[in-house]
């Protein structure tokens, strides 16, 4: 499919970039976790919060 002929296709990836931005910020914060268990717990909590935000809870 030719992107220039089909107006339904987007030429940018801004939506994808915005969707991973919170994860990238979280990844930088996880560098300062003191242990592997702490990093895992932080990732789980972050994932739950992100999921709740996505579904509007």
XYZ file of N, CA, C and O in Angstrom:
228
model
N 0.845 -1.163 0.000
C 0.000 0.000 0.000
C 0.905 1.246 0.000
O 1.861 1.328 0.731
N 0.568 2.179 -0.779
C 1.355 3.403 -0.873
C 0.834 4.433 0.136
O -0.338 4.807 0.107
N 1.684 4.889 1.003
C 1.271 5.808 2.073
C 0.842 7.154 1.531
O -0.022 7.798 2.098
N 1.403 7.556 0.449
C 1.075 8.866 -0.105
C -0.286 8.874 -0.787
O -0.924 9.911 -0.873
N -0.746 7.747 -1.250
C -2.037 7.667 -1.929
C -3.188 7.354 -0.974
O -4.330 7.646 -1.278
N -2.895 6.762 0.154
C -3.924 6.378 1.114
C -3.949 7.380 2.267
O -3.037 7.436 3.073
N -5.000 8.182 2.356
C -5.083 9.228 3.376
C -5.351 8.715 4.777
O -5.292 9.466 5.734
N -5.671 7.425 4.917
C -5.963 6.877 6.242
C -4.705 6.598 7.054
O -4.769 6.437 8.264
N -3.567 6.527 6.416
C -2.334 6.164 7.104
C -1.611 7.399 7.610
O -1.527 8.413 6.926
N -1.077 7.288 8.820
C -0.323 8.398 9.397
C 1.145 8.296 9.002
O 1.702 7.204 8.920
N 1.760 9.439 8.786
C 3.175 9.460 8.435
C 4.072 9.632 9.652
O 5.280 9.571 9.533
N 3.485 9.871 10.819
C 4.302 10.084 12.009
C 4.049 8.977 13.024
O 3.055 8.258 12.952
N 4.937 8.875 13.989
C 4.779 7.892 15.058
C 4.599 8.591 16.408
O 4.968 8.054 17.442
N 4.025 9.791 16.397
C 3.847 10.548 17.639
C 2.995 9.801 18.654
O 3.275 9.837 19.848
N 1.967 9.113 18.196
C 1.094 8.388 19.122
C 1.879 7.297 19.848
O 1.742 7.122 21.057
N 2.708 6.577 19.118
C 3.520 5.526 19.741
C 4.549 6.121 20.690
O 4.791 5.592 21.779
N 5.154 7.227 20.299
C 6.149 7.888 21.156
C 5.511 8.343 22.465
O 6.085 8.184 23.532
N 4.322 8.920 22.386
C 3.645 9.394 23.604
C 3.227 8.243 24.502
O 3.210 8.387 25.721
N 2.898 7.105 23.903
C 2.431 5.990 24.736
C 3.566 5.341 25.527
O 3.319 4.764 26.582
N 4.809 5.417 25.053
C 5.912 4.795 25.788
C 6.677 5.785 26.661
O 7.532 5.378 27.438
N 6.345 7.063 26.577
C 7.067 8.079 27.361
C 7.021 7.811 28.869
O 8.053 7.872 29.537
N 5.851 7.496 29.455
C 5.844 7.214 30.906
C 6.722 6.028 31.287
O 7.352 6.029 32.342
N 6.773 5.016 30.435
C 7.614 3.860 30.736
C 9.088 4.246 30.736
O 9.859 3.786 31.566
N 9.492 5.106 29.805
C 10.886 5.540 29.737
C 11.253 6.343 30.985
O 12.330 6.161 31.551
N 10.353 7.189 31.438
C 10.605 7.952 32.662
C 10.706 7.005 33.857
O 11.585 7.149 34.705
N 9.817 6.013 33.920
C 9.870 5.024 34.998
C 11.153 4.225 34.966
O 11.732 3.918 36.006
N 11.611 3.888 33.767
C 12.846 3.109 33.641
C 14.028 3.867 34.238
O 14.869 3.288 34.917
N 14.064 5.173 34.044
C 15.146 5.970 34.628
C 15.055 5.974 36.152
O 16.060 5.948 36.836
N 13.835 5.980 36.687
C 13.660 5.962 38.134
C 14.020 4.611 38.729
O 14.479 4.529 39.857
N 13.804 3.534 37.992
C 14.094 2.191 38.501
C 15.580 1.935 38.649
O 15.990 0.994 39.317
N 16.409 2.765 38.033
C 17.852 2.603 38.183
C 18.287 2.781 39.631
O 19.324 2.283 40.038
N 17.484 3.486 40.418
C 17.858 3.797 41.790
C 17.229 2.855 42.806
O 17.277 3.116 44.000
N 16.617 1.767 42.354
C 16.086 0.763 43.291
C 17.269 0.030 43.930
O 18.254 -0.272 43.280
N 17.140 -0.272 45.200
C 18.260 -0.870 45.935
C 18.405 -2.371 45.707
O 19.475 -2.919 45.917
N 17.333 -3.039 45.307
C 17.416 -4.487 45.134
C 16.558 -4.915 43.946
O 15.744 -4.147 43.439
N 16.732 -6.149 43.549
C 15.941 -6.688 42.450
C 14.474 -6.801 42.839
O 13.589 -6.498 42.040
N 14.221 -7.212 44.081
C 12.839 -7.316 44.543
C 12.162 -5.945 44.581
O 10.992 -5.811 44.238
N 12.915 -4.945 44.996
C 12.373 -3.589 45.013
C 12.052 -3.091 43.614
O 11.035 -2.443 43.391
N 12.924 -3.401 42.658
C 12.684 -3.004 41.270
C 11.466 -3.716 40.702
O 10.651 -3.107 40.006
N 11.320 -5.007 41.011
C 10.152 -5.755 40.541
C 8.865 -5.203 41.149
O 7.857 -5.054 40.452
N 8.890 -4.919 42.437
C 7.705 -4.371 43.097
C 7.341 -3.007 42.507
O 6.161 -2.720 42.259
N 8.341 -2.193 42.256
C 8.109 -0.890 41.661
C 7.512 -1.024 40.263
O 6.591 -0.290 39.890
N 7.998 -1.968 39.487
C 7.483 -2.183 38.134
C 6.039 -2.655 38.162
O 5.218 -2.233 37.344
N 5.699 -3.521 39.117
C 4.328 -4.012 39.226
C 3.383 -2.871 39.583
O 2.320 -2.707 38.976
N 3.756 -2.069 40.564
C 2.912 -0.950 40.975
C 2.761 0.044 39.830
O 1.652 0.529 39.542
N 3.836 0.330 39.144
C 3.792 1.258 38.019
C 2.884 0.719 36.918
O 2.090 1.450 36.332
N 2.980 -0.566 36.632
C 2.145 -1.188 35.613
C 0.672 -1.116 35.987
O -0.182 -0.831 35.139
N 0.361 -1.370 37.242
C -1.030 -1.300 37.689
C -1.570 0.124 37.578
O -2.701 0.332 37.134
N -0.769 1.100 37.967
C -1.198 2.499 37.875
C -1.425 2.905 36.423
O -2.415 3.565 36.093
N -0.526 2.508 35.545
C -0.661 2.843 34.136
C -1.895 2.197 33.524
O -2.619 2.822 32.748
N -2.166 0.949 33.893
C -3.344 0.266 33.389
C -4.616 0.959 33.874
O -5.564 1.137 33.103
N -4.637 1.358 35.144
C -5.813 2.065 35.675
C -6.024 3.393 34.975
O -7.157 3.766 34.690
N -4.972 4.105 34.694
C -5.093 5.376 33.979
C -5.632 5.143 32.580
O -6.499 5.880 32.100
N -5.134 4.111 31.934
C -5.549 3.825 30.559
C -7.043 3.505 30.490
O -7.732 3.918 29.561
N -7.568 2.763 31.471
C -8.964 2.386 31.455
C -9.857 3.342 32.230
O -11.044 3.086 32.393
N -9.301 4.430 32.729
C -10.092 5.484 33.360
C -10.543 5.223 34.783
O -11.557 5.728 35.229
N -9.796 4.433 35.545
C -10.159 4.179 36.937
C -9.476 5.143 37.853
O -8.461 5.623 37.690
